[in-house]
XYZ file of C-alpha atoms in Angstrom:
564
model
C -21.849 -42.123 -6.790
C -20.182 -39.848 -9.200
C -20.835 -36.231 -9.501
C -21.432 -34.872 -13.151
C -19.864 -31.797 -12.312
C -17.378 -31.209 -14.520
C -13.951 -28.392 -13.921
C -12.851 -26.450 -16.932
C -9.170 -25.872 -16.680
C -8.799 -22.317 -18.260
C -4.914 -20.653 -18.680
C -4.747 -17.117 -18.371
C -3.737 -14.434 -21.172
C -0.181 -14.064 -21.051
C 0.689 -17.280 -18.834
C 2.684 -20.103 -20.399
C 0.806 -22.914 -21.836
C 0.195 -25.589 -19.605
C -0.032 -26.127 -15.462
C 2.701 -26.505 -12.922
C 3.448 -29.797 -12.223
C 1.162 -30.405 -8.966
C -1.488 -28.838 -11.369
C -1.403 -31.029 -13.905
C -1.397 -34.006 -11.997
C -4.462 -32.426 -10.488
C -5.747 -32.205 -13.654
C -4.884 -36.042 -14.980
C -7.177 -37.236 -12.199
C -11.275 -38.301 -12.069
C -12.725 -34.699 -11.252
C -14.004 -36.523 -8.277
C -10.674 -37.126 -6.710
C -9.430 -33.887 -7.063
C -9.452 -32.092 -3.275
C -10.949 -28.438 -2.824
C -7.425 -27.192 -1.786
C -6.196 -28.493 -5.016
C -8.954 -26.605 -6.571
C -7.735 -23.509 -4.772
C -4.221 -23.681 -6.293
C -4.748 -24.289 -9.701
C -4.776 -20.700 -11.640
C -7.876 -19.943 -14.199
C -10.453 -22.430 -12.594
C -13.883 -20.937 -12.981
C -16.303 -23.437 -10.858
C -20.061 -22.954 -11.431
C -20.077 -19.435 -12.482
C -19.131 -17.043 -15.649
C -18.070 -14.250 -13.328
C -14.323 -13.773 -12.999
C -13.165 -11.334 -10.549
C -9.764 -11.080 -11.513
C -8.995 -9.507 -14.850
C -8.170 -11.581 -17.710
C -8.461 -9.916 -20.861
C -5.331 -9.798 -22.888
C -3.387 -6.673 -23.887
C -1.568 -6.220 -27.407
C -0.345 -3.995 -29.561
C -2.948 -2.335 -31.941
C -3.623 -4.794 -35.116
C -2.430 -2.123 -37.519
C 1.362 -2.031 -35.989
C 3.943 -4.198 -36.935
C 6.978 -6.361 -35.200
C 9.713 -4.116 -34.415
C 7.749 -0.784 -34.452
C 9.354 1.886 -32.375
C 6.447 3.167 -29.916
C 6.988 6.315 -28.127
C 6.215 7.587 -24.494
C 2.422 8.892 -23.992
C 2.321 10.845 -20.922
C -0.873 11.757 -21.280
C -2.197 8.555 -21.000
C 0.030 8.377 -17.300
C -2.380 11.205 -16.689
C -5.494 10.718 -18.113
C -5.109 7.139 -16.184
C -4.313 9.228 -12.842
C -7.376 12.001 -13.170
C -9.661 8.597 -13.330
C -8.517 6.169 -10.717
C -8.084 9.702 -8.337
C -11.834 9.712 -9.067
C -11.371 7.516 -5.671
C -9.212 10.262 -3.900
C -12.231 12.694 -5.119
C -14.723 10.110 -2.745
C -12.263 10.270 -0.239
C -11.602 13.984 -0.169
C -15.712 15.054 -0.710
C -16.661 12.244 2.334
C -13.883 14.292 4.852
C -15.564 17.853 4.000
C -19.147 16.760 3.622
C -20.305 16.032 6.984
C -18.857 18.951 9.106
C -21.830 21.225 8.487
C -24.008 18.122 8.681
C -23.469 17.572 12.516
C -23.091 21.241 13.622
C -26.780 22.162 11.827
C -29.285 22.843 14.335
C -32.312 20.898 11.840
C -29.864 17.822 11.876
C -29.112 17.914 15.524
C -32.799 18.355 16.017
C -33.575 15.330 13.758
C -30.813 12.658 15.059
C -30.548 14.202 18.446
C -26.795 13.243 19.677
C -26.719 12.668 23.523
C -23.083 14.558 23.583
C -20.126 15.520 21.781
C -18.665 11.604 21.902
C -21.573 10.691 20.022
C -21.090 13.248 17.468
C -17.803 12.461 17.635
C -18.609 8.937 16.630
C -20.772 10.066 13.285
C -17.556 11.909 12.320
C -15.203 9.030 13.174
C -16.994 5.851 12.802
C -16.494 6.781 8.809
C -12.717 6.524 9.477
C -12.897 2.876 11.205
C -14.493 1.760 8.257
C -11.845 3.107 6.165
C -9.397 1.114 8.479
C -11.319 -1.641 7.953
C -11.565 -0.964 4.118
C -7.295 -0.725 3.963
C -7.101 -4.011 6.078
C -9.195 -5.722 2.741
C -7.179 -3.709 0.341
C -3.599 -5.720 0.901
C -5.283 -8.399 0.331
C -7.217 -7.919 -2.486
C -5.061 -5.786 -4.522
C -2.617 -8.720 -4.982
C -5.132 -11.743 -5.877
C -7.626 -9.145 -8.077
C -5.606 -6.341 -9.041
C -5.050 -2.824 -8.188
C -7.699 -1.617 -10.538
C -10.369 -4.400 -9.818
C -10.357 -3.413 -5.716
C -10.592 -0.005 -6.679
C -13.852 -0.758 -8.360
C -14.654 -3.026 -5.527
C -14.097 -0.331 -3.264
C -16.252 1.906 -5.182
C -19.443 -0.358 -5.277
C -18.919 0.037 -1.331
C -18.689 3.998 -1.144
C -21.938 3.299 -3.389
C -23.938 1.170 -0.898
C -22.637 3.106 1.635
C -23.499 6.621 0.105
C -27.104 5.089 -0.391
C -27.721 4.008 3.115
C -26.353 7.333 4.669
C -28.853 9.587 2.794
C -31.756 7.241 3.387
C -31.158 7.372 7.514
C -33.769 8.848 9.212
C -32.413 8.229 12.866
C -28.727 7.230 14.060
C -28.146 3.464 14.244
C -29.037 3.277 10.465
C -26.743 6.785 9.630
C -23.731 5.235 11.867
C -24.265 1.970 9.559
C -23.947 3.525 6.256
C -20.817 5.882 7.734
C -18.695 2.565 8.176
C -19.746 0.859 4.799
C -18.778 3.773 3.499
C -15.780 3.887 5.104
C -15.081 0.606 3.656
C -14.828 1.818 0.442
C -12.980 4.830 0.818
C -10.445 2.986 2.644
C -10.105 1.034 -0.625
C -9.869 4.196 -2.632
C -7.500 5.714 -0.752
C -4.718 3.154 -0.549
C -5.559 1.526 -4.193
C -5.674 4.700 -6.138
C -1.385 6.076 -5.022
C -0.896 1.984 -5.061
C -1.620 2.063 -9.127
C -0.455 5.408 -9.767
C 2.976 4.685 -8.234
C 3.112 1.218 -10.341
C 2.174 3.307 -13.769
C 4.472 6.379 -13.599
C 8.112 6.490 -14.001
C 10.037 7.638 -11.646
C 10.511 11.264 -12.663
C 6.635 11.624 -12.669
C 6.100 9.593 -9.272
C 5.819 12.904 -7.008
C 3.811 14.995 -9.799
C 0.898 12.597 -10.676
C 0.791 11.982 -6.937
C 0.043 15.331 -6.159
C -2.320 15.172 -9.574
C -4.407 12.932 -7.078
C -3.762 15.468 -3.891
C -5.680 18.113 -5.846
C -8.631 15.917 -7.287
C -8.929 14.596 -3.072
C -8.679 18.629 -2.448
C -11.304 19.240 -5.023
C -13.577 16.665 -3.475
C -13.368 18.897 -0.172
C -14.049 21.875 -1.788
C -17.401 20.687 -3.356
C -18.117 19.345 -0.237
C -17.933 22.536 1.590
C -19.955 24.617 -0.771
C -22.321 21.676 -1.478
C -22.983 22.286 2.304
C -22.951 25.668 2.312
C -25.553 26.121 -0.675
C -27.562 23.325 -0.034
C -27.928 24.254 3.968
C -29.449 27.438 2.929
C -33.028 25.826 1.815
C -35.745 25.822 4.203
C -36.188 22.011 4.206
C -35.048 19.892 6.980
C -33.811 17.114 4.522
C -31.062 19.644 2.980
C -28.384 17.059 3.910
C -29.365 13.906 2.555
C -28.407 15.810 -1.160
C -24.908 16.334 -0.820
C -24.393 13.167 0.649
C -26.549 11.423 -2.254
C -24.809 13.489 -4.502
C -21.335 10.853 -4.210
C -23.167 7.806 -5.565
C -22.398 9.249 -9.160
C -18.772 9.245 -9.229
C -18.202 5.932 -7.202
C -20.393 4.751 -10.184
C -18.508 6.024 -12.595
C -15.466 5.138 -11.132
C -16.114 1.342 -10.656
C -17.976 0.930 -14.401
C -14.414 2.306 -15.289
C -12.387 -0.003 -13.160
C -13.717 -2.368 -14.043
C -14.604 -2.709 -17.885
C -11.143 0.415 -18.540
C -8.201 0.948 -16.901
C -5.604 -1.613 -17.409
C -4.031 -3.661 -14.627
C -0.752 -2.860 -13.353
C 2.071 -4.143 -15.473
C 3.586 -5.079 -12.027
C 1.019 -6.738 -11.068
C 0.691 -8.575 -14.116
C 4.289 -9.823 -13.999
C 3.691 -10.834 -10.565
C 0.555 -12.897 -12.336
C 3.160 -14.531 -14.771
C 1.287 -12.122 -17.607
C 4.799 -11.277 -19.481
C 3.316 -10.207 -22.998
C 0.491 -7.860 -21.173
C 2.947 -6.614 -18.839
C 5.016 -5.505 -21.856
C 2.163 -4.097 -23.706
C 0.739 -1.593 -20.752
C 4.348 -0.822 -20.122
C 4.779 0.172 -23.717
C 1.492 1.949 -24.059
C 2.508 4.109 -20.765
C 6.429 4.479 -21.269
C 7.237 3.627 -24.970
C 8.215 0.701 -26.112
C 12.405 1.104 -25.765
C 11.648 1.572 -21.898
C 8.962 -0.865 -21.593
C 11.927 -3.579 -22.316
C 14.444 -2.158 -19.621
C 11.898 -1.627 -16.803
C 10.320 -5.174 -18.030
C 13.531 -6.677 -17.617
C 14.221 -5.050 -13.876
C 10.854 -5.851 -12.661
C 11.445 -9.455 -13.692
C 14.899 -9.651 -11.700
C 12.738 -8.105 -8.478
C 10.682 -10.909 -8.900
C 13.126 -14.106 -9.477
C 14.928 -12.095 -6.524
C 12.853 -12.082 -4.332
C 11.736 -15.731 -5.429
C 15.204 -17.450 -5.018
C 15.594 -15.298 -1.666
C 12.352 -17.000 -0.189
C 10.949 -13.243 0.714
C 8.169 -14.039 2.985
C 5.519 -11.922 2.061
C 2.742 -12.853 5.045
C 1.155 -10.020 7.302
C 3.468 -10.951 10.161
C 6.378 -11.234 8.496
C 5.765 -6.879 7.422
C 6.804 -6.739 11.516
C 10.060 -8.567 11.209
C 13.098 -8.053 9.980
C 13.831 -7.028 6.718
C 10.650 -5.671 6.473
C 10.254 -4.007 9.575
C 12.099 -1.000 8.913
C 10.194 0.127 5.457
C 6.957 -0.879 7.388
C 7.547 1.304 10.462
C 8.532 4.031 8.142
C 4.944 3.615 5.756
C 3.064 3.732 8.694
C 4.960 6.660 10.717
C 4.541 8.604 8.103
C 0.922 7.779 7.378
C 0.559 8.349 11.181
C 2.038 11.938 11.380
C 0.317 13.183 8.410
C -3.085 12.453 10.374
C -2.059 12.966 13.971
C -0.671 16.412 13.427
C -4.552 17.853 13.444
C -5.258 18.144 9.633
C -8.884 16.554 10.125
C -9.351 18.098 13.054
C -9.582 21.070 11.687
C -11.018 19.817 8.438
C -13.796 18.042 10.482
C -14.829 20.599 12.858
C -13.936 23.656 11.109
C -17.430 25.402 11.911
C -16.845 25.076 15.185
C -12.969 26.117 15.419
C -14.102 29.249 14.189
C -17.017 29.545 16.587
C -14.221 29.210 19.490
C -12.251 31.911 17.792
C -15.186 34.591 18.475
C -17.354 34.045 15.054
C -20.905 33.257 16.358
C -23.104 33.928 12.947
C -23.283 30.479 11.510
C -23.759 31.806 7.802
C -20.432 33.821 8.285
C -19.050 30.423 10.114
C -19.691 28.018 6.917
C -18.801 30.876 4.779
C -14.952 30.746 6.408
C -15.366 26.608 6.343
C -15.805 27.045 2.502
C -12.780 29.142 2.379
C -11.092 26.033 3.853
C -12.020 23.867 0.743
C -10.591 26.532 -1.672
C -7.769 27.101 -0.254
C -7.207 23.609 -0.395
C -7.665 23.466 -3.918
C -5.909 26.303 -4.803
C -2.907 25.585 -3.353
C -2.691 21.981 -4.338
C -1.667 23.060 -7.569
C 1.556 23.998 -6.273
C 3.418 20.272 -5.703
C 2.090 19.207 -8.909
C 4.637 21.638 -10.374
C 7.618 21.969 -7.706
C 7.260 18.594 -5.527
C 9.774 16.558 -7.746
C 12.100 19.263 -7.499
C 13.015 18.540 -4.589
C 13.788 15.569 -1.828
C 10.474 14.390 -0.056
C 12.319 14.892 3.145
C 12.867 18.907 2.168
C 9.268 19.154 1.962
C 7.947 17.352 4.909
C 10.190 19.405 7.412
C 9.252 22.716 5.734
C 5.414 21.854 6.114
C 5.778 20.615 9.504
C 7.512 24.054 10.526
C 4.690 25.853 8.980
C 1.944 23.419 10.341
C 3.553 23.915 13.871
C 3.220 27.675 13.672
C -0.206 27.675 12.129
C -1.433 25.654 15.010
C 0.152 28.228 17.516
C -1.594 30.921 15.959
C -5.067 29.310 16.547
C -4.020 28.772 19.919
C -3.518 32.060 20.628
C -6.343 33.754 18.320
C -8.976 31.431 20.480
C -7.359 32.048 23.964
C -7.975 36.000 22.867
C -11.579 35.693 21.793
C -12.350 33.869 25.169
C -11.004 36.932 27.038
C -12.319 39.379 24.232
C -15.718 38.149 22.561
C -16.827 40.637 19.831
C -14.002 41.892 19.137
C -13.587 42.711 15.374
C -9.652 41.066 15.677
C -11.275 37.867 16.056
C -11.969 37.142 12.813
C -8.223 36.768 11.880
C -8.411 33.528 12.741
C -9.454 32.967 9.543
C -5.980 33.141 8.364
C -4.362 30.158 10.563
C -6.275 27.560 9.117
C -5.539 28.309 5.639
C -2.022 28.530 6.200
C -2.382 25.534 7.938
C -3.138 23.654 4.787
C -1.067 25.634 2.260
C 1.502 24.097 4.556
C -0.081 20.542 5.089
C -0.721 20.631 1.237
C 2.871 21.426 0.089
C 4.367 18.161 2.280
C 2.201 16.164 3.993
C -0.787 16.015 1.882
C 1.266 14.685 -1.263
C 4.593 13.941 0.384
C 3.195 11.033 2.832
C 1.178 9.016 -0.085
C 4.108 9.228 -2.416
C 6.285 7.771 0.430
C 4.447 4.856 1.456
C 2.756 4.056 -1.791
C 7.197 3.874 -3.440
C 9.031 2.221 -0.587
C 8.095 -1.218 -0.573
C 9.511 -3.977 -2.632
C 7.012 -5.171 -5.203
C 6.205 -8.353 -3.251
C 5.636 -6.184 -0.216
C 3.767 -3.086 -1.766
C -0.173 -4.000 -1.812
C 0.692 -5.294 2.240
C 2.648 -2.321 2.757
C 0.698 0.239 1.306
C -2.655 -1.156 3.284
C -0.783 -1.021 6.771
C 0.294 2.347 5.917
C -3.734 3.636 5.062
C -4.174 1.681 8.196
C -2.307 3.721 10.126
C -3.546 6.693 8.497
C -7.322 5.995 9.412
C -6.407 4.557 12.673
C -5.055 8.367 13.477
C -7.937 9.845 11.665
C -9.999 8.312 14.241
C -8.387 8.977 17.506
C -8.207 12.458 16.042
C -12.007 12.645 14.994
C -13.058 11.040 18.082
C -11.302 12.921 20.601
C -11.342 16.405 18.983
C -14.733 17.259 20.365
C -14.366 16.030 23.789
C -11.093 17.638 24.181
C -12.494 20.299 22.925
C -15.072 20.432 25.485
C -12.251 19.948 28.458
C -9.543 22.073 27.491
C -10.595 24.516 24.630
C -7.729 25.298 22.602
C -5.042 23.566 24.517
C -6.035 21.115 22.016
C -3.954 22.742 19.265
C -1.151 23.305 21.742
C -1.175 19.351 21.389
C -1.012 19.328 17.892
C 1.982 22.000 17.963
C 3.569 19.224 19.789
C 3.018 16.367 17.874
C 4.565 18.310 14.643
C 7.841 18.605 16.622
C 7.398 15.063 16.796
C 6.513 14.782 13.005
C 9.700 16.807 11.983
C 12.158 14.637 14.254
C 10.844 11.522 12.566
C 11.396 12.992 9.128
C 14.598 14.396 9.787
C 16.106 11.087 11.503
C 14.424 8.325 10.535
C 13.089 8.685 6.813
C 15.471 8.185 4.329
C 15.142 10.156 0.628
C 13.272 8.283 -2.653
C 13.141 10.962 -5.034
C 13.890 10.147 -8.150
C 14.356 6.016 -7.660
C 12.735 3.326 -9.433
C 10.468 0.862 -7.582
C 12.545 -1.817 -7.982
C 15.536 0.025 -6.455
C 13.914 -0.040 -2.924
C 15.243 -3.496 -1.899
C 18.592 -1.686 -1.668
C 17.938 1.448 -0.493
C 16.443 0.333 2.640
C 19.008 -2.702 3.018
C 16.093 -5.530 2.267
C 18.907 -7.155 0.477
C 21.852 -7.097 2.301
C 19.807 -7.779 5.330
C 18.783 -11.145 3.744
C 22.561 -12.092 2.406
C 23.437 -11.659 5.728
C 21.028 -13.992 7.331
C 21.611 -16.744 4.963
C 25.142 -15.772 4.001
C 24.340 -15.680 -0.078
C 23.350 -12.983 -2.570
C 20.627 -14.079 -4.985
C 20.916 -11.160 -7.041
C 21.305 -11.193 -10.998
C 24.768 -9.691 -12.067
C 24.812 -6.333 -14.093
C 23.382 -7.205 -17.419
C 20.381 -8.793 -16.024
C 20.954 -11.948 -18.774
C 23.921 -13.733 -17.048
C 22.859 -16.772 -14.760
C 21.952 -16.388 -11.312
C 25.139 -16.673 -9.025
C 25.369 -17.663 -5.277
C 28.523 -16.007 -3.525
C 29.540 -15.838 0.181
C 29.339 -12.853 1.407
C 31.568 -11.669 4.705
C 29.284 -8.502 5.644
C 25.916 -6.749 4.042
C 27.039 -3.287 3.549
C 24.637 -0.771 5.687
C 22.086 0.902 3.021
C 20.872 3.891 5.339
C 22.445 6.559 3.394
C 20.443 8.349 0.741
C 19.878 10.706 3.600
């Protein structure tokens, strides 16, 4: 018997007319013969449904311009791109300051009645395994979909998630909504630098970076005072509001992702999209540019074709990819495991171990934590690009490293010396703390791993690197309050530590980006000259980029690590 179902063969906007070879004869065939893996392969197949998840509508010029028109830069559509995909750094910034207050109010506590501090612990960090979880899905998806599509994706989670937290009347169902949630910031927060680094040139790569720092920083800040005015009514309840309160901008954020923002033109050459490619290009960078970065993202690609770049999760751990993987993730890893949601998390009760016992006063100083956060996020929109990204992340973690010592030793005094007025200048450490983390780290780590990756390389790259973030965001928000509970504020003798650790890395290990072009990263970090020396060719186009590929011996790849 013969099924009646019948295949549509559909080519994408932008793609050549026609399949690849295997695909067509796929296509000559009875649709009965045709296998399911051969299904799988062929591009455009829409079986049984009219839902596409991967974008397809085209991109031209307006109708009223004509061949040949000279189109010029619009920066402001760079930024007015950035401010709405960072709506997905504002989830993940408001979910890291929201639920501080939560867990250390008595009428909470009283409701969901955690056994001990590891349990609280978990409420606090079960949110980042999600997120883990979340950047595992995001390499994946943001190369079949798109970068913009899994940022809606991810935002549909934060939804559910969001939903499921503020309905929770006991734990189980409150730790459940935490990781689903987590899920979908975890998208957010690798997607949203992923796109922004594919859209801005490389002069702008640092600032609109750091545009997205200060929307995540602004998403703190509204969750602090959300807290803070919201814990002030009489009803028990207070905290399912601010947590409700999220399941507006995920909403608006994946209606826009969806239906809006325009895929990234490397992504769409990677899709074999050409024409689109050109036309976001030219709508972001101007038409004269459009054909010159164009043109170099289309050598990356037929490079790293006729170099057989294996772009599998394993092969991120091997050689030539190992080096810019280990460096992602380090620096993903430092940025969280130098304490900067340790003290974001449990700010309330860092300042009740530094000799504040009112709790109004205590959330009042936690709110001061989410504008100074804000406020001083401004700065690396203006100054980061200025300088190298290694400059920055050695002067933060000096200033981290000292901020931490001074909350060492203002808590050590106010357990010899409780009520003593000089307590409250602990205050002060924490903010400089951040105007610190804020002016390196917080910008400075995102820009890193979201620009070093080849383009093949980049979506798998930049979701180990989250990966490693969250994975550090939850030892850290797991372990905070039980170390807490053992050794006081040795804790932040740790983290003093760990920044010596962070600035050795940076200094000797990282090597400077500023001011290179995506497609430039193959030879910085010796990709290239790694692979001519394992097969002994160089696949690269000559200068000119319209001369035929040429295969040469070569005796010895030259060492890339300067850049220094």
């Amino acid at each position: 018997m013969q099924s009646s179902q019948q295949f549509k063969y559909t080519t994408l906007p932008g793609q050549d007319e026609g399949a690849e070879d295997g695909e067509a004869d796929a296509l000559s065939r009875s649709p009965t013969s045709i296998t399911t893996s051969e299904i799988r392969q062929i591009r455009g197949w829409k079986v049984g449904t009219m839902f596409e998840l991967k974008p397809t509508k085209p991109w031209r010029p307006p109708p009223h311009l004509r061949d040949g028109d000279i189109r010029l830069p619009n920066e402001r559509y760079v930024y007015l791109l950035t401010g709405f995909v960072s709506l997905g750094a504002l989830l993940f910034g408001y979910d890291q300051g929201v639920m501080g207050v939560i867990v250390a109010d008595a009428r909470w506590q009283e409701l969901m009645r955690p056994k001990n501090s590891w349990i609280t612990g978990a409420v606090i960090s079960l949110f980042d395994l999600g997120c883990l979880l979340g950047a595992l899905f995001l390499g994946t998806l943001a190369d079949r979909l798109g970068r913009e599509r899994t940022l809606a994706l991810g935002a549909l989670t934060c939804l559910v998630g969001a939903i499921c937290q503020a309905a929770a009347s006991s734990l189980p169902p409150l730790l459940a909504g935490r990781i689903v949630l987590g899920i979908g910031v975890g998208a957010c927060s690798g997607g949203a630098p992923l796109y922004i680094a594919e859209i801005a040139p490389a002069g702008l790569r640092g600032r609109v970076v750091a545009l997205e720092q200060m929307v995540l920083c602004f998403g703190e800040l509204v969750a602090f005072w959300a807290d803070y005015g919201f814990a002030r009514l009489q009803s028990p309840d207070w905290w399912r509001i601010p947590l409700a309160a999220q399941v507006l901008p995920a909403a608006v954020l994946a209606a826009g992702c969806w239906w809006a923002v325009p895929p990234s033109p490397r992504w769409l050459v990677a899709q074999g999209r050409r024409e689109d490619a050109r036309e976001v290009l030219t709508r972001l960078h101007g038409s004269v540019r459009a054909g010159a970065e164009l043109a170099e993202m289309e050598a990356e690609q037929r490079w790293e074709r006729r170099a057989s770049v294996d772009v599998g999760w394993l092969s991120m751990f091997r050689p030539p990819a190992l080096r810019v993987t280990m460096l992602g993730m380090g620096v993903q890893f430092f940025q969280q495991i130098t304490g900067t949601n340790s003290i974001l998390y449990y700010a309330p009760t860092l300042f009740e171990n530094g000799g504040i016992r009112d709790p109004s006063t205590r959330n009042l100083a936690t709110g001061g934590v989410g504008i100074v956060l804000f406020a001083t996020s401004w700065i690396p929109i203006f100054v980061f690009d200025r300088l190298g990204r290694r400059t920055w992340l050695q002067v933060g973690t000096l200033g981290m490293m000292i901020s931490m010592l001074g909350i060492t030793v203002l808590q050590s005094h106010a357990e010899r010396h409780p009520g003593d007025p000089a307590n409250f200048t602990i205050v002060a450490f924490p903010y400089l703390f951040y105007v610190f983390f804020n002016i390196s780290w917080g910008v400075g780590s995102w820009t890193y791993a979201a620009e070093i990756f080849p383009l093949s390389m980049r979506a798998k790259g930049s979701a180990l690197s989250t990966m490693s973030l969250w994975g550090a965001c939850y030892v850290v928000a797991q372990a905070s309050p039980v170390v807490v509970d053992k050794i006081g504020w040795g804790l932040y003798i740790i983290y003093a530590a760990i920044c010596v650790g962070a600035f050795v890395f940076v200094r000797y290990a990282m090597v400077e980006t500023k001011g290179r072009s995506l497609e430039e990263m193959s030879r910085i970090f010796g990709i290239e000259d790694k692979l001519v020396e394992r097969r002994g060719v160089d696949v690269r186009e000559e200068e000119g980029g319209n001369e035929d590929l040429t295969i040469r011996r070569t005796e010895q790849a030259k060492h890339t690590g300067s850049g220094r």
